[in-house]
mmCIF file of C-alpha atoms in Angstrom:
data_model
loop_
_atom_site.group_PDB
_atom_site.id
_atom_site.type_symbol
_atom_site.label_atom_id
_atom_site.label_comp_id
_atom_site.label_asym_id
_atom_site.label_seq_id
_atom_site.Cartn_x
_atom_site.Cartn_y
_atom_site.Cartn_z
ATOM 1 C CA MET A 30 0.000 0.000 0.000
ATOM 2 C CA ARG A 31 1.266 3.482 -0.774
ATOM 3 C CA SER A 32 1.637 5.794 2.192
ATOM 4 C CA THR A 33 -0.032 8.748 0.442
ATOM 5 C CA PRO A 34 -2.663 9.082 -2.285
ATOM 6 C CA PRO A 35 -1.573 10.025 -5.838
ATOM 7 C CA LEU A 36 -0.779 13.704 -6.172
ATOM 8 C CA SER A 37 -2.145 15.905 -8.912
ATOM 9 C CA ARG A 38 0.410 18.202 -10.494
ATOM 10 C CA ARG A 39 -1.173 21.105 -8.631
ATOM 11 C CA GLY A 40 -1.038 19.122 -5.410
ATOM 12 C CA ALA A 41 2.611 18.328 -5.993
ATOM 13 C CA LEU A 42 3.411 22.002 -6.506
ATOM 14 C CA ILE A 43 1.547 22.969 -3.326
ATOM 15 C CA ALA A 44 3.268 20.237 -1.343
ATOM 16 C CA GLY A 45 6.616 21.198 -2.828
ATOM 17 C CA THR A 46 6.128 24.815 -1.844
ATOM 18 C CA ALA A 47 5.270 23.783 1.701
ATOM 19 C CA ALA A 48 8.326 21.527 1.878
ATOM 20 C CA LEU A 49 10.556 24.311 0.581
ATOM 21 C CA ALA A 50 9.152 26.733 3.131
ATOM 22 C CA GLY A 51 9.868 24.239 5.876
ATOM 23 C CA GLY A 52 13.379 23.620 4.595
ATOM 24 C CA LEU A 53 12.879 19.849 4.708
ATOM 25 C CA GLY A 54 11.491 17.235 2.321
ATOM 26 C CA LEU A 55 8.892 14.722 3.433
ATOM 27 C CA THR A 56 10.246 11.724 5.297
ATOM 28 C CA ALA A 57 9.102 8.146 5.520
ATOM 29 C CA GLY A 58 10.120 5.124 7.528
ATOM 30 C CA ALA A 59 11.946 2.214 5.957
ATOM 31 C CA GLU A 60 9.654 -0.107 4.053
ATOM 32 C CA ALA A 61 10.015 -3.852 3.736
ATOM 33 C CA ALA A 62 11.414 -5.117 0.445
ATOM 34 C CA VAL A 63 8.859 -6.232 -2.107
ATOM 35 C CA ARG A 64 7.814 -9.878 -1.922
ATOM 36 C CA PRO A 65 5.610 -11.760 -4.398
ATOM 37 C CA PRO A 66 1.947 -11.535 -3.323
ATOM 38 C CA GLU A 67 -0.141 -14.598 -2.631
ATOM 39 C CA GLY A 68 -1.591 -16.026 -5.847
ATOM 40 C CA ALA A 69 0.689 -13.996 -8.168
ATOM 41 C CA LEU A 70 2.194 -17.090 -9.780
ATOM 42 C CA SER A 71 -1.202 -18.626 -10.541
ATOM 43 C CA ARG A 72 -2.389 -15.341 -12.108
ATOM 44 C CA THR A 73 0.659 -15.317 -14.394
ATOM 45 C CA ALA A 74 -0.261 -18.797 -15.617
ATOM 46 C CA ALA A 75 -3.566 -17.448 -16.991
ATOM 47 C CA LEU A 76 -1.784 -15.137 -19.451
ATOM 48 C CA SER A 77 -0.845 -15.891 -23.071
ATOM 49 C CA PRO A 78 2.858 -16.603 -23.749
ATOM 50 C CA GLN A 79 3.415 -13.043 -25.045
ATOM 51 C CA GLN A 80 1.556 -11.508 -22.116
ATOM 52 C CA ARG A 81 3.491 -13.666 -19.668
ATOM 53 C CA ALA A 82 6.787 -12.539 -21.211
ATOM 54 C CA GLY A 83 5.685 -8.910 -21.361
ATOM 55 C CA GLN A 84 5.365 -8.712 -17.585
ATOM 56 C CA CYS A 85 9.160 -8.449 -17.447
ATOM 57 C CA VAL A 86 9.804 -5.916 -20.251
ATOM 58 C CA ILE A 87 9.878 -2.103 -20.209
ATOM 59 C CA HIS A 88 9.250 -0.401 -23.562
ATOM 60 C CA SER A 89 10.309 2.988 -24.950
ATOM 61 C CA TYR A 90 9.233 5.044 -27.953
ATOM 62 C CA PRO A 91 10.432 7.945 -30.155
ATOM 63 C CA GLY A 92 9.121 11.495 -30.123
ATOM 64 C CA LEU A 93 6.191 13.102 -28.366
ATOM 65 C CA THR A 94 3.373 10.766 -29.418
ATOM 66 C CA PRO A 95 3.361 7.068 -28.495
ATOM 67 C CA PRO A 96 2.959 4.942 -31.650
ATOM 68 C CA ALA A 97 -0.111 2.757 -32.094
ATOM 69 C CA SER A 98 2.097 -0.323 -31.705
ATOM 70 C CA LEU A 99 2.994 0.714 -28.158
ATOM 71 C CA MET A 100 -0.590 1.561 -27.254
ATOM 72 C CA ASN A 101 -1.635 -1.867 -28.538
ATOM 73 C CA ALA A 102 1.051 -3.575 -26.448
ATOM 74 C CA ILE A 103 -0.266 -1.716 -23.396
ATOM 75 C CA LYS A 104 -3.907 -2.516 -24.200
ATOM 76 C CA GLU A 105 -3.109 -6.201 -24.785
ATOM 77 C CA GLY A 106 -0.991 -6.646 -21.646
ATOM 78 C CA ARG A 107 2.295 -7.259 -23.488
ATOM 79 C CA THR A 108 4.415 -4.804 -21.531
ATOM 80 C CA ALA A 109 5.134 -4.019 -17.891
ATOM 81 C CA GLY A 110 5.574 -0.316 -18.538
ATOM 82 C CA VAL A 111 7.312 2.552 -20.305
ATOM 83 C CA ILE A 112 10.453 4.632 -19.788
ATOM 84 C CA PHE A 113 10.322 8.312 -20.769
ATOM 85 C CA PHE A 114 13.198 10.397 -22.147
ATOM 86 C CA GLY A 115 13.655 14.067 -22.932
ATOM 87 C CA GLU A 116 12.471 13.583 -26.515
ATOM 88 C CA ASN A 117 9.133 12.299 -25.187
ATOM 89 C CA ILE A 118 8.524 15.363 -23.013
ATOM 90 C CA GLN A 119 7.578 18.793 -24.354
ATOM 91 C CA ASN A 120 6.253 20.050 -21.030
ATOM 92 C CA LEU A 121 4.489 18.696 -17.953
ATOM 93 C CA SER A 122 0.972 19.046 -19.358
ATOM 94 C CA GLN A 123 1.886 17.219 -22.567
ATOM 95 C CA VAL A 124 3.511 14.214 -20.869
ATOM 96 C CA GLU A 125 0.717 14.083 -18.289
ATOM 97 C CA SER A 126 -1.757 13.780 -21.175
ATOM 98 C CA VAL A 127 0.324 10.979 -22.719
ATOM 99 C CA ILE A 128 0.365 9.118 -19.397
ATOM 100 C CA GLN A 129 -3.394 9.481 -19.080
ATOM 101 C CA SER A 130 -3.827 7.966 -22.550
ATOM 102 C CA MET A 131 -1.551 5.058 -21.613
ATOM 103 C CA ASN A 132 -3.512 4.418 -18.434
ATOM 104 C CA ALA A 133 -6.767 4.527 -20.424
ATOM 105 C CA ALA A 134 -5.375 1.931 -22.844
ATOM 106 C CA HIS A 135 -4.171 -0.174 -19.929
ATOM 107 C CA ALA A 136 -7.711 -0.254 -18.524
ATOM 108 C CA SER A 137 -8.528 -2.768 -21.294
ATOM 109 C CA SER A 138 -5.565 -4.990 -20.427
ATOM 110 C CA PRO A 139 -6.022 -8.386 -18.773
ATOM 111 C CA VAL A 140 -3.264 -7.303 -16.364
ATOM 112 C CA LYS A 141 -4.856 -5.047 -13.767
ATOM 113 C CA THR A 142 -1.840 -3.873 -11.761
ATOM 114 C CA PRO A 143 -0.665 -0.351 -12.730
ATOM 115 C CA LEU A 144 1.821 0.216 -15.515
ATOM 116 C CA LEU A 145 5.350 1.047 -14.439
ATOM 117 C CA LEU A 146 5.893 4.590 -15.764
ATOM 118 C CA MET A 147 9.470 5.671 -15.208
ATOM 119 C CA THR A 148 12.223 8.135 -16.007
ATOM 120 C CA ASP A 149 15.694 9.217 -14.850
ATOM 121 C CA GLN A 150 15.123 12.126 -12.489
ATOM 122 C CA GLU A 151 18.391 12.015 -10.544
ATOM 123 C CA GLY A 152 18.921 15.751 -10.095
ATOM 124 C CA GLY A 153 21.265 18.366 -11.476
ATOM 125 C CA MET A 154 22.252 17.594 -15.059
ATOM 126 C CA ILE A 155 20.427 14.240 -15.176
ATOM 127 C CA ARG A 156 16.746 15.191 -15.288
ATOM 128 C CA ARG A 157 14.058 14.435 -17.870
ATOM 129 C CA LEU A 158 11.408 16.664 -16.291
ATOM 130 C CA PRO A 159 11.711 20.347 -15.426
ATOM 131 C CA GLY A 160 11.781 21.069 -11.701
ATOM 132 C CA GLU A 161 12.953 19.090 -8.719
ATOM 133 C CA PRO A 162 15.436 17.860 -7.897
ATOM 134 C CA VAL A 163 17.481 20.857 -9.021
ATOM 135 C CA MET A 164 20.506 19.988 -6.877
ATOM 136 C CA SER A 165 22.834 17.280 -8.159
ATOM 137 C CA ALA A 166 23.930 14.402 -5.951
ATOM 138 C CA LYS A 167 27.359 16.035 -5.696
ATOM 139 C CA ASP A 168 25.731 19.307 -4.572
ATOM 140 C CA VAL A 169 23.819 17.395 -1.913
ATOM 141 C CA GLY A 170 26.906 15.574 -0.684
ATOM 142 C CA ALA A 171 28.893 18.811 -0.464
ATOM 143 C CA SER A 172 26.153 20.741 1.364
ATOM 144 C CA ALA A 173 26.240 21.722 5.019
ATOM 145 C CA ASP A 174 23.530 19.138 5.800
ATOM 146 C CA PRO A 175 23.667 16.310 3.228
ATOM 147 C CA HIS A 176 21.007 14.192 4.931
ATOM 148 C CA GLN A 177 18.519 17.067 4.972
ATOM 149 C CA TRP A 178 19.105 17.882 1.312
ATOM 150 C CA ALA A 179 18.990 14.228 0.265
ATOM 151 C CA ASP A 180 15.617 14.003 1.980
ATOM 152 C CA PHE A 181 14.461 17.220 0.288
ATOM 153 C CA THR A 182 15.595 16.169 -3.204
ATOM 154 C CA GLY A 183 14.069 12.718 -2.770
ATOM 155 C CA SER A 184 10.666 14.102 -1.837
ATOM 156 C CA GLY A 185 10.968 16.722 -4.580
ATOM 157 C CA ALA A 186 11.700 14.080 -7.207
ATOM 158 C CA GLY A 187 8.814 11.967 -5.977
ATOM 159 C CA MET A 188 6.286 14.809 -5.953
ATOM 160 C CA ASN A 189 7.402 15.950 -9.402
ATOM 161 C CA LEU A 190 6.925 12.499 -10.930
ATOM 162 C CA ALA A 191 3.741 11.682 -9.014
ATOM 163 C CA GLY A 192 2.281 15.015 -10.089
ATOM 164 C CA ILE A 193 2.131 13.855 -13.723
ATOM 165 C CA GLY A 194 1.377 10.205 -13.063
ATOM 166 C CA MET A 195 4.809 8.567 -13.138
ATOM 167 C CA ASN A 196 5.469 6.014 -10.411
ATOM 168 C CA VAL A 197 9.120 4.903 -10.745
ATOM 169 C CA ASN A 198 12.300 6.957 -10.647
ATOM 170 C CA LEU A 199 15.530 5.376 -11.879
ATOM 171 C CA ALA A 200 17.401 7.039 -9.013
ATOM 172 C CA PRO A 201 19.346 7.422 -6.790
ATOM 173 C CA VAL A 202 22.855 6.648 -8.007
ATOM 174 C CA LEU A 203 24.805 4.883 -5.241
ATOM 175 C CA ASP A 204 28.168 4.844 -7.009
ATOM 176 C CA VAL A 205 31.077 5.833 -4.731
ATOM 177 C CA TYR A 206 33.322 7.852 -7.009
ATOM 178 C CA ARG A 207 37.090 7.715 -6.716
ATOM 179 C CA GLN A 208 38.609 10.628 -8.646
ATOM 180 C CA ASN A 209 37.388 14.102 -9.551
ATOM 181 C CA GLY A 210 36.088 14.051 -13.118
ATOM 182 C CA ASP A 211 35.772 10.272 -13.379
ATOM 183 C CA PHE A 212 32.750 8.578 -15.001
ATOM 184 C CA THR A 213 30.334 9.127 -12.135
ATOM 185 C CA ASP A 214 31.695 12.462 -10.938
ATOM 186 C CA GLN A 215 31.864 14.252 -14.306
ATOM 187 C CA TYR A 216 28.067 14.539 -14.346
ATOM 188 C CA GLU A 217 27.876 15.111 -10.558
ATOM 189 C CA ARG A 218 25.918 11.863 -10.129
ATOM 190 C CA SER A 219 27.704 10.640 -6.990
ATOM 191 C CA TYR A 220 27.117 11.966 -3.492
ATOM 192 C CA SER A 221 30.656 11.394 -2.265
ATOM 193 C CA LYS A 222 33.954 9.518 -2.304
ATOM 194 C CA SER A 223 32.866 8.179 1.100
ATOM 195 C CA ALA A 224 30.784 4.994 1.080
ATOM 196 C CA ALA A 225 29.187 5.992 4.393
ATOM 197 C CA ALA A 226 28.133 9.378 3.010
ATOM 198 C CA VAL A 227 26.691 7.802 -0.144
ATOM 199 C CA ALA A 228 24.814 5.280 2.006
ATOM 200 C CA SER A 229 23.344 7.992 4.234
ATOM 201 C CA CYS A 230 22.283 10.268 1.375
ATOM 202 C CA GLY A 231 21.015 7.454 -0.813
ATOM 203 C CA SER A 232 18.834 5.911 1.867
ATOM 204 C CA ALA A 233 17.413 9.341 2.788
ATOM 205 C CA PHE A 234 16.535 10.018 -0.869
ATOM 206 C CA ILE A 235 14.902 6.581 -1.185
ATOM 207 C CA SER A 236 12.816 6.905 1.974
ATOM 208 C CA ALA A 237 11.624 10.408 1.135
ATOM 209 C CA GLN A 238 10.765 9.607 -2.474
ATOM 210 C CA GLN A 239 8.951 6.378 -1.649
ATOM 211 C CA GLY A 240 7.129 8.226 1.110
ATOM 212 C CA VAL A 241 5.240 10.148 -1.588
ATOM 213 C CA GLY A 242 4.434 6.998 -3.561
ATOM 214 C CA VAL A 243 7.166 6.845 -6.214
ATOM 215 C CA ALA A 244 9.381 3.751 -6.279
ATOM 216 C CA ALA A 245 13.133 4.306 -6.064
ATOM 217 C CA THR A 246 15.854 2.492 -8.006
ATOM 218 C CA ALA A 247 19.293 2.137 -6.435
ATOM 219 C CA LYS A 248 21.951 1.940 -9.163
ATOM 220 C CA HIS A 249 24.384 0.707 -10.593
ATOM 221 C CA PHE A 250 25.095 -2.480 -8.589
ATOM 222 C CA PRO A 251 27.741 -3.465 -7.585
ATOM 223 C CA GLY A 252 29.010 0.045 -8.379
ATOM 224 C CA LEU A 253 30.470 2.171 -11.164
ATOM 225 C CA GLY A 254 32.469 4.309 -8.741
ATOM 226 C CA PRO A 255 35.840 2.852 -9.827
ATOM 227 C CA ALA A 256 35.164 3.601 -13.537
ATOM 228 C CA SER A 257 37.440 6.167 -15.195
ATOM 229 C CA ALA A 258 36.095 9.098 -17.214
ATOM 230 C CA SER A 259 36.153 7.110 -20.473
ATOM 231 C CA GLN A 260 34.591 3.937 -19.048
ATOM 232 C CA ASN A 261 31.015 4.577 -20.146
ATOM 233 C CA THR A 262 28.964 1.381 -20.444
ATOM 234 C CA ASP A 263 26.476 3.166 -22.719
ATOM 235 C CA LEU A 264 29.210 3.441 -25.322
ATOM 236 C CA ARG A 265 31.606 0.510 -24.951
ATOM 237 C CA PRO A 266 32.546 -2.569 -22.923
ATOM 238 C CA VAL A 267 33.907 -1.692 -19.477
ATOM 239 C CA THR A 268 36.022 -3.934 -17.265
ATOM 240 C CA ILE A 269 36.526 -3.076 -13.594
ATOM 241 C CA THR A 270 39.384 -4.861 -11.826
ATOM 242 C CA THR A 271 38.651 -3.682 -8.292
ATOM 243 C CA SER A 272 39.180 -6.447 -5.739
ATOM 244 C CA ALA A 273 36.225 -8.324 -4.278
ATOM 245 C CA ALA A 274 37.177 -7.027 -0.829
ATOM 246 C CA THR A 275 36.990 -3.400 -1.976
ATOM 247 C CA LEU A 276 33.800 -3.946 -3.984
ATOM 248 C CA ARG A 277 32.152 -5.397 -0.894
ATOM 249 C CA SER A 278 33.471 -2.932 1.671
ATOM 250 C CA VAL A 279 33.129 0.241 -0.433
ATOM 251 C CA ASP A 280 30.977 -0.112 -3.536
ATOM 252 C CA GLU A 281 28.316 -2.478 -2.231
ATOM 253 C CA ALA A 282 28.118 -0.822 1.189
ATOM 254 C CA PRO A 283 25.486 1.802 0.243
ATOM 255 C CA TYR A 284 23.196 -0.985 -0.975
ATOM 256 C CA ARG A 285 22.881 -2.364 2.544
ATOM 257 C CA ASP A 286 21.373 0.931 3.659
ATOM 258 C CA ALA A 287 19.251 1.176 0.507
ATOM 259 C CA ILE A 288 17.845 -2.291 1.122
ATOM 260 C CA ALA A 289 17.181 -1.409 4.764
ATOM 261 C CA ALA A 290 15.353 1.718 3.521
ATOM 262 C CA GLY A 291 13.141 -0.523 1.382
ATOM 263 C CA THR A 292 14.307 0.425 -2.116
ATOM 264 C CA LYS A 293 11.774 -1.054 -4.523
ATOM 265 C CA LEU A 294 14.235 -1.659 -7.365
ATOM 266 C CA VAL A 295 17.958 -2.179 -7.905
ATOM 267 C CA MET A 296 19.554 -1.622 -11.322
ATOM 268 C CA LEU A 297 22.632 -3.685 -12.148
ATOM 269 C CA SER A 298 25.631 -2.342 -14.020
ATOM 270 C CA TRP A 299 26.754 -3.470 -17.476
ATOM 271 C CA ALA A 300 30.424 -3.424 -16.453
ATOM 272 C CA VAL A 301 32.384 -6.655 -16.055
ATOM 273 C CA TYR A 302 33.760 -7.088 -12.525
ATOM 274 C CA THR A 303 36.683 -9.479 -12.824
ATOM 275 C CA ALA A 304 36.743 -10.271 -9.102
ATOM 276 C CA LEU A 305 33.137 -11.507 -9.252
ATOM 277 C CA ASP A 306 32.601 -12.793 -12.826
ATOM 278 C CA ALA A 307 35.314 -12.160 -15.411
ATOM 279 C CA ALA A 308 33.201 -13.398 -18.319
ATOM 280 C CA ARG A 309 29.910 -11.517 -18.084
ATOM 281 C CA PRO A 310 28.625 -8.015 -17.308
ATOM 282 C CA ALA A 311 26.892 -7.761 -13.930
ATOM 283 C CA GLY A 312 23.374 -7.678 -15.371
ATOM 284 C CA LEU A 313 24.007 -10.895 -17.326
ATOM 285 C CA SER A 314 25.772 -12.654 -14.480
ATOM 286 C CA PRO A 315 23.980 -15.109 -12.166
ATOM 287 C CA THR A 316 26.994 -14.701 -9.868
ATOM 288 C CA VAL A 317 26.592 -10.934 -9.489
ATOM 289 C CA VAL A 318 22.799 -11.169 -9.208
ATOM 290 C CA GLY A 319 23.456 -13.795 -6.533
ATOM 291 C CA GLU A 320 25.787 -11.368 -4.780
ATOM 292 C CA LEU A 321 22.852 -8.972 -4.462
ATOM 293 C CA ARG A 322 20.236 -11.577 -3.607
ATOM 294 C CA ASN A 323 22.182 -13.967 -1.398
ATOM 295 C CA ARG A 324 24.979 -11.907 0.119
ATOM 296 C CA LEU A 325 23.000 -8.710 0.681
ATOM 297 C CA GLY A 326 19.598 -10.349 1.048
ATOM 298 C CA TYR A 327 17.731 -8.228 -1.494
ATOM 299 C CA THR A 328 14.246 -9.557 -2.315
ATOM 300 C CA GLY A 329 12.840 -6.701 -4.416
ATOM 301 C CA VAL A 330 12.834 -6.098 -8.178
ATOM 302 C CA THR A 331 16.019 -6.122 -10.242
ATOM 303 C CA ILE A 332 16.158 -4.146 -13.493
ATOM 304 C CA THR A 333 18.760 -4.087 -16.236
ATOM 305 C CA ASP A 334 20.428 -0.974 -17.526
ATOM 306 C CA ALA A 335 19.707 -0.089 -21.176
ATOM 307 C CA LEU A 336 19.615 -3.318 -23.205
ATOM 308 C CA GLU A 337 21.051 -1.512 -26.254
ATOM 309 C CA ALA A 338 24.180 -0.358 -24.386
ATOM 310 C CA GLY A 339 27.530 -0.500 -26.162
ATOM 311 C CA ALA A 340 28.900 -2.567 -23.290
ATOM 312 C CA LEU A 341 26.894 -5.525 -24.644
ATOM 313 C CA GLN A 342 28.186 -5.372 -28.208
ATOM 314 C CA SER A 343 29.638 -8.889 -27.985
ATOM 315 C CA PHE A 344 26.516 -10.412 -26.402
ATOM 316 C CA GLY A 345 24.337 -10.736 -29.475
ATOM 317 C CA SER A 346 21.011 -9.297 -30.510
ATOM 318 C CA THR A 347 18.228 -7.787 -28.433
ATOM 319 C CA SER A 348 16.651 -11.249 -28.312
ATOM 320 C CA GLN A 349 19.835 -12.908 -27.065
ATOM 321 C CA ARG A 350 20.507 -10.191 -24.494
ATOM 322 C CA ALA A 351 16.954 -10.301 -23.124
ATOM 323 C CA VAL A 352 17.061 -14.068 -22.651
ATOM 324 C CA ALA A 353 20.545 -13.898 -21.116
ATOM 325 C CA ALA A 354 19.394 -11.244 -18.629
ATOM 326 C CA ALA A 355 16.339 -13.244 -17.612
ATOM 327 C CA SER A 356 18.486 -16.385 -17.307
ATOM 328 C CA ALA A 357 20.834 -14.497 -14.996
ATOM 329 C CA GLY A 358 17.969 -13.617 -12.672
ATOM 330 C CA MET A 359 17.007 -10.132 -13.806
ATOM 331 C CA ASP A 360 13.327 -9.300 -13.239
ATOM 332 C CA LEU A 361 12.831 -6.369 -15.632
ATOM 333 C CA VAL A 362 14.497 -5.936 -19.020
ATOM 334 C CA LEU A 363 14.875 -2.249 -19.959
ATOM 335 C CA CYS A 364 14.434 -1.669 -23.699
ATOM 336 C CA SER A 365 15.257 2.010 -23.950
ATOM 337 C CA SER A 366 16.417 2.573 -27.552
ATOM 338 C CA ARG A 367 13.264 4.668 -28.245
ATOM 339 C CA SER A 368 12.022 1.951 -30.587
ATOM 340 C CA VAL A 369 8.857 0.010 -29.770
ATOM 341 C CA SER A 370 10.137 -2.868 -31.899
ATOM 342 C CA GLN A 371 13.060 -3.371 -29.493
ATOM 343 C CA GLY A 372 10.670 -4.065 -26.628
ATOM 344 C CA ASP A 373 8.498 -6.260 -28.851
ATOM 345 C CA GLU A 374 11.573 -8.254 -29.902
ATOM 346 C CA ALA A 375 12.506 -8.838 -26.276
ATOM 347 C CA VAL A 376 8.955 -9.978 -25.465
ATOM 348 C CA THR A 377 8.932 -12.430 -28.368
ATOM 349 C CA ALA A 378 12.366 -13.791 -27.439
ATOM 350 C CA LEU A 379 11.361 -14.347 -23.817
ATOM 351 C CA SER A 380 8.071 -15.951 -24.898
ATOM 352 C CA ASP A 381 9.870 -18.312 -27.285
ATOM 353 C CA ALA A 382 12.502 -19.200 -24.673
ATOM 354 C CA LEU A 383 9.806 -19.993 -22.123
ATOM 355 C CA THR A 384 7.838 -22.101 -24.591
ATOM 356 C CA SER A 385 10.923 -24.064 -25.655
ATOM 357 C CA GLY A 386 12.161 -24.562 -22.104
ATOM 358 C CA ARG A 387 15.383 -22.580 -22.620
ATOM 359 C CA LEU A 388 14.224 -20.343 -19.775
ATOM 360 C CA ASP A 389 13.262 -21.801 -16.400
ATOM 361 C CA GLY A 390 9.520 -21.120 -16.239
ATOM 362 C CA ALA A 391 9.294 -21.226 -12.451
ATOM 363 C CA ALA A 392 12.157 -18.766 -12.020
ATOM 364 C CA PHE A 393 10.695 -16.457 -14.669
ATOM 365 C CA ASP A 394 7.267 -16.510 -13.047
ATOM 366 C CA ALA A 395 8.852 -15.732 -9.679
ATOM 367 C CA ALA A 396 10.477 -12.684 -11.315
ATOM 368 C CA ALA A 397 7.121 -11.673 -12.808
ATOM 369 C CA ALA A 398 5.545 -12.064 -9.370
ATOM 370 C CA ARG A 399 8.067 -9.662 -7.853
ATOM 371 C CA VAL A 400 7.236 -7.164 -10.598
ATOM 372 C CA ALA A 401 3.507 -7.710 -9.982
ATOM 373 C CA ALA A 402 3.988 -7.013 -6.271
ATOM 374 C CA LEU A 403 5.820 -3.792 -7.079
ATOM 375 C CA ARG A 404 3.059 -2.699 -9.456
ATOM 376 C CA ALA A 405 0.308 -3.600 -7.002
ATOM 377 C CA GLY A 406 1.899 -1.364 -4.359
ATOM 378 C CA LEU A 407 2.010 1.771 -6.521
#
C-alpha cells in the first residue's frame, strides 16, 4: 500500500512549496522489500505466452506521441511499462496527457496492476522533467547538511513524478566515485567519495521519495564508482578490476542501507567485474545477481540498464541479451532505444525461450511475481 494518495500536479506544486518553506522534504520510515503476493504465480499462468513474457519488459518510444504499436502492447498486456526520455517530453501538461492515454489503454488490459511509468530524475544535469530535484547528488553531498538535502531532493523528485502520473524513478545513483572528473563524478551523479556518506544520502533520498508513492531504483550495482572518465557502459565494454574485498566494503556498502530503507528496485551495471565474474557483465551474471540476492539479502525487483548499451556489443542481438538477462535472474528488461520494436523483440524472445524450455519457467514466473507485487503497491 502506498503511504499517500496520488498527487495531482497542482497538489505536488503545493506540497513542494510547503516543503521548501519548511526547509525539509517529506520523510518516511523504511519499508520492507517487495515480496511476491499470494496467488501472483497462478495469475501469471492465466496469461498468453506473449503476455506472460511482457510482464518483465519495459518499452520505450520515439518522439512526443506514443505509436499505435505501443498503445496496442499496453492494451493487450504485453508490456510491464514505459520509460520516458527528454524527446518524449515537451512540457508537464503534454507528458501528463500521454500518461493518461496510456492508463486509459491499460484499462482494457487483462493485467490489472498499474503500468510502471518511469524516467531518470536524478537531479542536477540528469533530469528528464523540469523542476525538482534541481541539486545534483554532488551538490547534496557537499552541502552543510547532506542528509537534509537528500531528503528534500528525494521528496521533490517523488512529488514531481507523481504530479504527472509517473510512479518509478531510476534514481538514486549509489556509485562511490574515486577521482574528480571520473565517469560518475563528471556529471555530478555521486554523493561522495565516502561509502558511508553515499549510504546515508542514498537511503534518505529513497525513503523520502517512496514516502510520496514513487518507487526508487538504487543503481548501478555493484558500483560504477571505480570507472574512469572514459569507461562509459552506454558506449563501450567496461572492465573493472577492483578487488572483491573493496567492492564489498566500499561499492556495495550503500546498498545495505538502501535495502534497509526498502528500495523497490535495484539496477545492475553493465560493467564486467573481474573479481566476481570475469566473463559476463553484472546484469548478465547469475553470480553478481546472486551477490545482491544472497549476500546482501535483497528480495525486491532487479532491473537491467539499457539493453542496447555498447557494453553488450559482444553479447548478441536484443533477443539474445533479453534471454541472457532473464536467465541471470534479472526481473525487468529495460528496452530504452526509443524503438517500440526493441521491446516487442525482447517480449517475443522471452516468450519463445519460455515455450521451448530454454528459460526456467518457475524462475521467470517468480520474477514476474516480484514485478507484480511492485506494481500492485504503486
